[in-house]
PDB file of N, CA and C in Angstrom:
ATOM      1  N   MET N   1     152.358  83.908  25.675  1.00  0.00           N
ATOM      2  CA  MET N   1     151.269  83.522  26.537  1.00  0.00           C
ATOM      3  C   MET N   1     151.240  84.504  27.711  1.00  0.00           C
ATOM      4  N   GLY N   2     150.053  85.046  27.967  1.00  0.00           N
ATOM      5  CA  GLY N   2     149.915  86.016  29.034  1.00  0.00           C
ATOM      6  C   GLY N   2     149.796  85.360  30.399  1.00  0.00           C
ATOM      7  N   LEU N   3     149.818  86.190  31.395  1.00  0.00           N
ATOM      8  CA  LEU N   3     149.726  85.716  32.776  1.00  0.00           C
ATOM      9  C   LEU N   3     148.422  84.968  33.020  1.00  0.00           C
ATOM     10  N   MET N   4     147.320  85.496  32.536  1.00  0.00           N
ATOM     11  CA  MET N   4     146.017  84.845  32.748  1.00  0.00           C
ATOM     12  C   MET N   4     145.957  83.490  32.044  1.00  0.00           C
ATOM     13  N   ASP N   5     146.516  83.415  30.858  1.00  0.00           N
ATOM     14  CA  ASP N   5     146.536  82.137  30.143  1.00  0.00           C
ATOM     15  C   ASP N   5     147.358  81.098  30.903  1.00  0.00           C
ATOM     16  N   THR N   6     148.471  81.532  31.464  1.00  0.00           N
ATOM     17  CA  THR N   6     149.314  80.632  32.246  1.00  0.00           C
ATOM     18  C   THR N   6     148.574  80.139  33.483  1.00  0.00           C
ATOM     19  N   LEU N   7     147.900  81.068  34.180  1.00  0.00           N
ATOM     20  CA  LEU N   7     147.144  80.687  35.367  1.00  0.00           C
ATOM     21  C   LEU N   7     146.014  79.717  35.024  1.00  0.00           C
ATOM     22  N   LYS N   8     145.293  80.002  33.957  1.00  0.00           N
ATOM     23  CA  LYS N   8     144.199  79.112  33.543  1.00  0.00           C
ATOM     24  C   LYS N   8     144.722  77.719  33.216  1.00  0.00           C
ATOM     25  N   ALA N   9     145.860  77.667  32.538  1.00  0.00           N
ATOM     26  CA  ALA N   9     146.438  76.374  32.170  1.00  0.00           C
ATOM     27  C   ALA N   9     146.863  75.585  33.413  1.00  0.00           C
ATOM     28  N   LYS N  10     147.392  76.269  34.405  1.00  0.00           N
ATOM     29  CA  LYS N  10     147.848  75.581  35.615  1.00  0.00           C
ATOM     30  C   LYS N  10     146.679  75.179  36.515  1.00  0.00           C
ATOM     31  N   LEU N  11     145.592  75.927  36.478  1.00  0.00           N
ATOM     32  CA  LEU N  11     144.451  75.631  37.342  1.00  0.00           C
ATOM     33  C   LEU N  11     143.444  74.675  36.705  1.00  0.00           C
ATOM     34  N   ALA N  12     143.571  74.387  35.434  1.00  0.00           N
ATOM     35  CA  ALA N  12     142.621  73.517  34.742  1.00  0.00           C
ATOM     36  C   ALA N  12     142.485  72.144  35.412  1.00  0.00           C
ATOM     37  N   PRO N  13     143.577  71.478  35.775  1.00  0.00           N
ATOM     38  CA  PRO N  13     143.416  70.164  36.436  1.00  0.00           C
ATOM     39  C   PRO N  13     142.658  70.259  37.761  1.00  0.00           C
ATOM     40  N   ALA N  14     142.899  71.309  38.535  1.00  0.00           N
ATOM     41  CA  ALA N  14     142.197  71.479  39.809  1.00  0.00           C
ATOM     42  C   ALA N  14     140.707  71.729  39.558  1.00  0.00           C
ATOM     43  N   LYS N  15     140.410  72.502  38.548  1.00  0.00           N
ATOM     44  CA  LYS N  15     139.020  72.799  38.205  1.00  0.00           C
ATOM     45  C   LYS N  15     138.283  71.519  37.804  1.00  0.00           C
ATOM     46  N   GLU N  16     138.935  70.681  37.030  1.00  0.00           N
ATOM     47  CA  GLU N  16     138.331  69.413  36.627  1.00  0.00           C
ATOM     48  C   GLU N  16     138.122  68.498  37.831  1.00  0.00           C
ATOM     49  N   LYS N  17     139.086  68.484  38.735  1.00  0.00           N
ATOM     50  CA  LYS N  17     138.985  67.645  39.932  1.00  0.00           C
ATOM     51  C   LYS N  17     137.807  68.093  40.804  1.00  0.00           C
ATOM     52  N   VAL N  18     137.654  69.395  40.981  1.00  0.00           N
ATOM     53  CA  VAL N  18     136.541  69.927  41.772  1.00  0.00           C
ATOM     54  C   VAL N  18     135.216  69.564  41.113  1.00  0.00           C
ATOM     55  N   SER N  19     135.152  69.678  39.811  1.00  0.00           N
ATOM     56  CA  SER N  19     133.938  69.331  39.087  1.00  0.00           C
ATOM     57  C   SER N  19     133.596  67.855  39.266  1.00  0.00           C
ATOM     58  N   ASP N  20     134.606  66.999  39.153  1.00  0.00           N
ATOM     59  CA  ASP N  20     134.392  65.556  39.344  1.00  0.00           C
ATOM     60  C   ASP N  20     133.895  65.257  40.752  1.00  0.00           C
ATOM     61  N   LEU N  21     134.517  65.880  41.747  1.00  0.00           N
ATOM     62  CA  LEU N  21     134.103  65.657  43.134  1.00  0.00           C
ATOM     63  C   LEU N  21     132.683  66.157  43.374  1.00  0.00           C
ATOM     64  N   ALA N  22     132.342  67.289  42.774  1.00  0.00           N
ATOM     65  CA  ALA N  22     130.988  67.831  42.931  1.00  0.00           C
ATOM     66  C   ALA N  22     129.960  66.905  42.294  1.00  0.00           C
ATOM     67  N   GLN N  23     130.322  66.279  41.172  1.00  0.00           N
ATOM     68  CA  GLN N  23     129.410  65.338  40.533  1.00  0.00           C
ATOM     69  C   GLN N  23     129.239  64.084  41.376  1.00  0.00           C
ATOM     70  N   GLN N  24     130.327  63.583  41.936  1.00  0.00           N
ATOM     71  CA  GLN N  24     130.286  62.345  42.708  1.00  0.00           C
ATOM     72  C   GLN N  24     129.619  62.517  44.063  1.00  0.00           C
ATOM     73  N   HIS N  25     129.840  63.652  44.700  1.00  0.00           N
ATOM     74  CA  HIS N  25     129.392  63.829  46.080  1.00  0.00           C
ATOM     75  C   HIS N  25     128.399  64.979  46.239  1.00  0.00           C
ATOM     76  N   GLY N  26     127.724  65.355  45.176  1.00  0.00           N
ATOM     77  CA  GLY N  26     126.784  66.472  45.221  1.00  0.00           C
ATOM     78  C   GLY N  26     125.694  66.294  46.254  1.00  0.00           C
ATOM     79  N   ASP N  27     125.174  65.077  46.380  1.00  0.00           N
ATOM     80  CA  ASP N  27     124.103  64.837  47.349  1.00  0.00           C
ATOM     81  C   ASP N  27     124.608  64.999  48.778  1.00  0.00           C
ATOM     82  N   LYS N  28     125.811  64.559  49.048  1.00  0.00           N
ATOM     83  CA  LYS N  28     126.386  64.713  50.389  1.00  0.00           C
ATOM     84  C   LYS N  28     126.658  66.186  50.697  1.00  0.00           C
ATOM     85  N   ILE N  29     127.136  66.921  49.701  1.00  0.00           N
ATOM     86  CA  ILE N  29     127.414  68.342  49.892  1.00  0.00           C
ATOM     87  C   ILE N  29     126.111  69.093  50.161  1.00  0.00           C
ATOM     88  N   GLU N  30     125.065  68.796  49.380  1.00  0.00           N
ATOM     89  CA  GLU N  30     123.769  69.451  49.593  1.00  0.00           C
ATOM     90  C   GLU N  30     123.216  69.123  50.972  1.00  0.00           C
ATOM     91  N   HIS N  31     123.365  67.874  51.396  1.00  0.00           N
ATOM     92  CA  HIS N  31     122.902  67.492  52.729  1.00  0.00           C
ATOM     93  C   HIS N  31     123.652  68.292  53.799  1.00  0.00           C
ATOM     94  N   GLY N  32     124.954  68.462  53.609  1.00  0.00           N
ATOM     95  CA  GLY N  32     125.744  69.250  54.548  1.00  0.00           C
ATOM     96  C   GLY N  32     125.323  70.707  54.580  1.00  0.00           C
ATOM     97  N   LEU N  33     125.014  71.258  53.410  1.00  0.00           N
ATOM     98  CA  LEU N  33     124.530  72.638  53.346  1.00  0.00           C
ATOM     99  C   LEU N  33     123.221  72.790  54.114  1.00  0.00           C
ATOM    100  N   GLU N  34     122.312  71.853  53.888  1.00  0.00           N
ATOM    101  CA  GLU N  34     121.020  71.909  54.574  1.00  0.00           C
ATOM    102  C   GLU N  34     121.192  71.759  56.085  1.00  0.00           C
ATOM    103  N   LYS N  35     122.060  70.859  56.494  1.00  0.00           N
ATOM    104  CA  LYS N  35     122.303  70.633  57.917  1.00  0.00           C
ATOM    105  C   LYS N  35     122.911  71.882  58.565  1.00  0.00           C
ATOM    106  N   ALA N  36     123.876  72.494  57.878  1.00  0.00           N
ATOM    107  CA  ALA N  36     124.498  73.714  58.405  1.00  0.00           C
ATOM    108  C   ALA N  36     123.488  74.851  58.472  1.00  0.00           C
ATOM    109  N   ALA N  37     122.660  74.982  57.432  1.00  0.00           N
ATOM    110  CA  ALA N  37     121.651  76.043  57.418  1.00  0.00           C
ATOM    111  C   ALA N  37     120.656  75.859  58.561  1.00  0.00           C
ATOM    112  N   LYS N  38     120.260  74.628  58.791  1.00  0.00           N
ATOM    113  CA  LYS N  38     119.319  74.345  59.880  1.00  0.00           C
ATOM    114  C   LYS N  38     119.944  74.668  61.232  1.00  0.00           C
ATOM    115  N   ALA N  39     121.219  74.333  61.408  1.00  0.00           N
ATOM    116  CA  ALA N  39     121.908  74.602  62.674  1.00  0.00           C
ATOM    117  C   ALA N  39     122.035  76.107  62.916  1.00  0.00           C
ATOM    118  N   VAL N  40     122.406  76.845  61.881  1.00  0.00           N
ATOM    119  CA  VAL N  40     122.546  78.293  62.021  1.00  0.00           C
ATOM    120  C   VAL N  40     121.190  78.928  62.291  1.00  0.00           C
ATOM    121  N   ASP N  41     120.167  78.480  61.584  1.00  0.00           N
ATOM    122  CA  ASP N  41     118.829  79.018  61.790  1.00  0.00           C
ATOM    123  C   ASP N  41     118.353  78.751  63.214  1.00  0.00           C
ATOM    124  N   SER N  42     118.671  77.580  63.722  1.00  0.00           N
ATOM    125  CA  SER N  42     118.293  77.235  65.088  1.00  0.00           C
ATOM    126  C   SER N  42     119.033  78.117  66.096  1.00  0.00           C
ATOM    127  N   ARG N  43     120.330  78.308  65.872  1.00  0.00           N
ATOM    128  CA  ARG N  43     121.136  79.105  66.809  1.00  0.00           C
ATOM    129  C   ARG N  43     120.721  80.569  66.804  1.00  0.00           C
ATOM    130  N   THR N  44     120.220  81.075  65.664  1.00  0.00           N
ATOM    131  CA  THR N  44     119.793  82.474  65.576  1.00  0.00           C
ATOM    132  C   THR N  44     118.303  82.619  65.857  1.00  0.00           C
ATOM    133  N   LYS N  45     117.669  81.506  66.234  1.00  0.00           N
ATOM    134  CA  LYS N  45     116.248  81.475  66.584  1.00  0.00           C
ATOM    135  C   LYS N  45     115.360  82.020  65.462  1.00  0.00           C
ATOM    136  N   GLY N  46     115.731  81.716  64.223  1.00  0.00           N
ATOM    137  CA  GLY N  46     114.917  82.077  63.070  1.00  0.00           C
ATOM    138  C   GLY N  46     114.998  83.531  62.657  1.00  0.00           C
ATOM    139  N   LYS N  47     115.848  84.311  63.298  1.00  0.00           N
ATOM    140  CA  LYS N  47     115.935  85.739  63.009  1.00  0.00           C
ATOM    141  C   LYS N  47     116.404  86.008  61.573  1.00  0.00           C
ATOM    142  N   TYR N  48     117.249  85.156  61.049  1.00  0.00           N
ATOM    143  CA  TYR N  48     117.806  85.358  59.711  1.00  0.00           C
ATOM    144  C   TYR N  48     117.394  84.259  58.735  1.00  0.00           C
ATOM    145  N   SER N  49     116.247  83.674  58.951  1.00  0.00           N
ATOM    146  CA  SER N  49     115.796  82.544  58.132  1.00  0.00           C
ATOM    147  C   SER N  49     115.801  82.854  56.645  1.00  0.00           C
ATOM    148  N   ASP N  50     115.288  84.029  56.273  1.00  0.00           N
ATOM    149  CA  ASP N  50     115.221  84.362  54.846  1.00  0.00           C
ATOM    150  C   ASP N  50     116.613  84.499  54.238  1.00  0.00           C
ATOM    151  N   LYS N  51     117.534  85.084  54.962  1.00  0.00           N
ATOM    152  CA  LYS N  51     118.896  85.239  54.445  1.00  0.00           C
ATOM    153  C   LYS N  51     119.621  83.887  54.380  1.00  0.00           C
ATOM    154  N   ILE N  52     119.393  83.052  55.365  1.00  0.00           N
ATOM    155  CA  ILE N  52     120.002  81.719  55.376  1.00  0.00           C
ATOM    156  C   ILE N  52     119.467  80.905  54.206  1.00  0.00           C
ATOM    157  N   GLU N  53     118.165  80.975  53.968  1.00  0.00           N
ATOM    158  CA  GLU N  53     117.554  80.243  52.850  1.00  0.00           C
ATOM    159  C   GLU N  53     118.099  80.738  51.520  1.00  0.00           C
ATOM    160  N   THR N  54     118.246  82.058  51.377  1.00  0.00           N
ATOM    161  CA  THR N  54     118.787  82.624  50.144  1.00  0.00           C
ATOM    162  C   THR N  54     120.224  82.164  49.918  1.00  0.00           C
ATOM    163  N   GLY N  55     121.034  82.229  50.968  1.00  0.00           N
ATOM    164  CA  GLY N  55     122.428  81.808  50.851  1.00  0.00           C
ATOM    165  C   GLY N  55     122.570  80.339  50.533  1.00  0.00           C
ATOM    166  N   THR N  56     121.743  79.522  51.161  1.00  0.00           N
ATOM    167  CA  THR N  56     121.776  78.086  50.899  1.00  0.00           C
ATOM    168  C   THR N  56     121.371  77.797  49.454  1.00  0.00           C
ATOM    169  N   GLY N  57     120.361  78.500  48.977  1.00  0.00           N
ATOM    170  CA  GLY N  57     119.925  78.325  47.590  1.00  0.00           C
ATOM    171  C   GLY N  57     121.017  78.693  46.603  1.00  0.00           C
ATOM    172  N   LYS N  58     121.696  79.798  46.869  1.00  0.00           N
ATOM    173  CA  LYS N  58     122.782  80.225  45.981  1.00  0.00           C
ATOM    174  C   LYS N  58     123.945  79.239  46.013  1.00  0.00           C
ATOM    175  N   ALA N  59     124.233  78.701  47.186  1.00  0.00           N
ATOM    176  CA  ALA N  59     125.309  77.709  47.293  1.00  0.00           C
ATOM    177  C   ALA N  59     124.956  76.452  46.502  1.00  0.00           C
ATOM    178  N   LYS N  60     123.696  76.023  46.563  1.00  0.00           N
ATOM    179  CA  LYS N  60     123.266  74.837  45.811  1.00  0.00           C
ATOM    180  C   LYS N  60     123.316  75.097  44.312  1.00  0.00           C
ATOM    181  N   GLU N  61     122.944  76.315  43.886  1.00  0.00           N
ATOM    182  CA  GLU N  61     123.025  76.654  42.463  1.00  0.00           C
ATOM    183  C   GLU N  61     124.469  76.624  41.988  1.00  0.00           C
ATOM    184  N   ALA N  62     125.375  77.155  42.802  1.00  0.00           N
ATOM    185  CA  ALA N  62     126.797  77.141  42.441  1.00  0.00           C
ATOM    186  C   ALA N  62     127.308  75.704  42.345  1.00  0.00           C
ATOM    187  N   LEU N  63     126.880  74.861  43.263  1.00  0.00           N
ATOM    188  CA  LEU N  63     127.264  73.453  43.224  1.00  0.00           C
ATOM    189  C   LEU N  63     126.765  72.799  41.942  1.00  0.00           C
ATOM    190  N   ASP N  64     125.529  73.099  41.558  1.00  0.00           N
ATOM    191  CA  ASP N  64     124.987  72.547  40.313  1.00  0.00           C
ATOM    192  C   ASP N  64     125.785  73.024  39.103  1.00  0.00           C
ATOM    193  N   ARG N  65     126.154  74.301  39.088  1.00  0.00           N
ATOM    194  CA  ARG N  65     126.942  74.819  37.966  1.00  0.00           C
ATOM    195  C   ARG N  65     128.290  74.131  37.885  1.00  0.00           C
ATOM    196  N   ILE N  66     128.929  73.934  39.022  1.00  0.00           N
ATOM    197  CA  ILE N  66     130.243  73.285  39.041  1.00  0.00           C
ATOM    198  C   ILE N  66     130.126  71.830  38.610  1.00  0.00           C
ATOM    199  N   ALA N  67     129.129  71.136  39.126  1.00  0.00           N
ATOM    200  CA  ALA N  67     128.977  69.710  38.848  1.00  0.00           C
ATOM    201  C   ALA N  67     128.572  69.438  37.409  1.00  0.00           C
ATOM    202  N   HIS N  68     127.831  70.324  36.784  1.00  0.00           N
ATOM    203  CA  HIS N  68     127.323  70.085  35.433  1.00  0.00           C
ATOM    204  C   HIS N  68     128.176  70.731  34.353  1.00  0.00           C
ATOM    205  N   LYS N  69     129.276  71.322  34.732  1.00  0.00           N
ATOM    206  CA  LYS N  69     130.103  72.026  33.773  1.00  0.00           C
ATOM    207  C   LYS N  69     130.669  71.098  32.697  1.00  0.00           C
ATOM    208  N   ASP N  70     131.025  69.867  33.043  1.00  0.00           N
ATOM    209  CA  ASP N  70     131.629  68.938  32.094  1.00  0.00           C
ATOM    210  C   ASP N  70     130.602  68.067  31.364  1.00  0.00           C
ATOM    211  N   ASP N  71     129.306  68.319  31.575  1.00  0.00           N
ATOM    212  CA  ASP N  71     128.277  67.506  30.936  1.00  0.00           C
ATOM    213  C   ASP N  71     128.142  67.778  29.444  1.00  0.00           C
ATOM    214  N   GLY N  72     128.751  68.854  28.963  1.00  0.00           N
ATOM    215  CA  GLY N  72     128.620  69.198  27.562  1.00  0.00           C
ATOM    216  C   GLY N  72     127.400  70.063  27.311  1.00  0.00           C
ATOM    217  N   GLY N  73     126.503  70.120  28.266  1.00  0.00           N
ATOM    218  CA  GLY N  73     125.321  70.954  28.141  1.00  0.00           C
ATOM    219  C   GLY N  73     125.557  72.302  28.785  1.00  0.00           C
ATOM    220  N   THR N  74     124.522  73.087  28.797  1.00  0.00           N
ATOM    221  CA  THR N  74     124.630  74.387  29.428  1.00  0.00           C
ATOM    222  C   THR N  74     124.290  74.253  30.898  1.00  0.00           C
ATOM    223  N   PRO N  75     124.902  75.071  31.728  1.00  0.00           N
ATOM    224  CA  PRO N  75     124.576  75.004  33.148  1.00  0.00           C
ATOM    225  C   PRO N  75     123.148  75.479  33.384  1.00  0.00           C
ATOM    226  N   PRO N  76     122.532  75.076  34.485  1.00  0.00           N
ATOM    227  CA  PRO N  76     121.174  75.505  34.747  1.00  0.00           C
ATOM    228  C   PRO N  76     121.103  77.013  34.900  1.00  0.00           C
ATOM    229  N   PRO N  77     119.995  77.631  34.493  1.00  0.00           N
ATOM    230  CA  PRO N  77     119.875  79.086  34.604  1.00  0.00           C
ATOM    231  C   PRO N  77     119.748  79.496  36.064  1.00  0.00           C
ATOM    232  N   PRO N  78     120.087  80.755  36.376  1.00  0.00           N
ATOM    233  CA  PRO N  78     119.930  81.212  37.753  1.00  0.00           C
ATOM    234  C   PRO N  78     118.463  81.202  38.146  1.00  0.00           C
ATOM    235  N   ALA N  79     118.196  81.064  39.449  1.00  0.00           N
ATOM    236  CA  ALA N  79     116.828  80.945  39.952  1.00  0.00           C
ATOM    237  C   ALA N  79     116.036  82.226  39.772  1.00  0.00           C
ATOM    238  N   SER N  80     116.679  83.367  39.928  1.00  0.00           N
ATOM    239  CA  SER N  80     115.959  84.633  39.783  1.00  0.00           C
ATOM    240  C   SER N  80     116.602  85.455  38.680  1.00  0.00           C
ATOM    241  N   PRO N  81     115.788  86.246  37.980  1.00  0.00           N
ATOM    242  CA  PRO N  81     116.341  87.059  36.914  1.00  0.00           C
ATOM    243  C   PRO N  81     117.204  88.182  37.490  1.00  0.00           C
ATOM    244  N   PRO N  82     118.178  88.656  36.728  1.00  0.00           N
ATOM    245  CA  PRO N  82     119.006  89.750  37.224  1.00  0.00           C
ATOM    246  C   PRO N  82     118.170  91.015  37.389  1.00  0.00           C
ATOM    247  N   PRO N  83     118.563  91.904  38.297  1.00  0.00           N
ATOM    248  CA  PRO N  83     117.787  93.118  38.514  1.00  0.00           C
ATOM    249  C   PRO N  83     117.777  94.004  37.277  1.00  0.00           C
ATOM    250  N   ALA N  84     116.650  94.624  37.027  1.00  0.00           N
ATOM    251  CA  ALA N  84     116.510  95.518  35.882  1.00  0.00           C
ATOM    252  C   ALA N  84     117.216  96.837  36.183  1.00  0.00           C
ATOM    253  N   THR N  85     117.866  97.377  35.171  1.00  0.00           N
ATOM    254  CA  THR N  85     118.552  98.659  35.376  1.00  0.00           C
ATOM    255  C   THR N  85     117.901  99.758  34.606  1.00  0.00           C
TER     256      THR N  85
END
């Protein structure tokens, strides 16, 4: 068994616990994200509104991926397509 396999095996219970917590408290976490984003936007007087909105959106997408990982389905697709190369 390689190092990565050992690490994955040891971290699996923590990963499941995080997923369970994200499923149970997703609405509270999203509310906290929105509240923090609003506070930061207010403190910066709207100067970074677009960046704050983008970051908040990405954080919510990550939360959805974590929370839905054990549903047996596929995680939701990303909001924007990857950049063309």
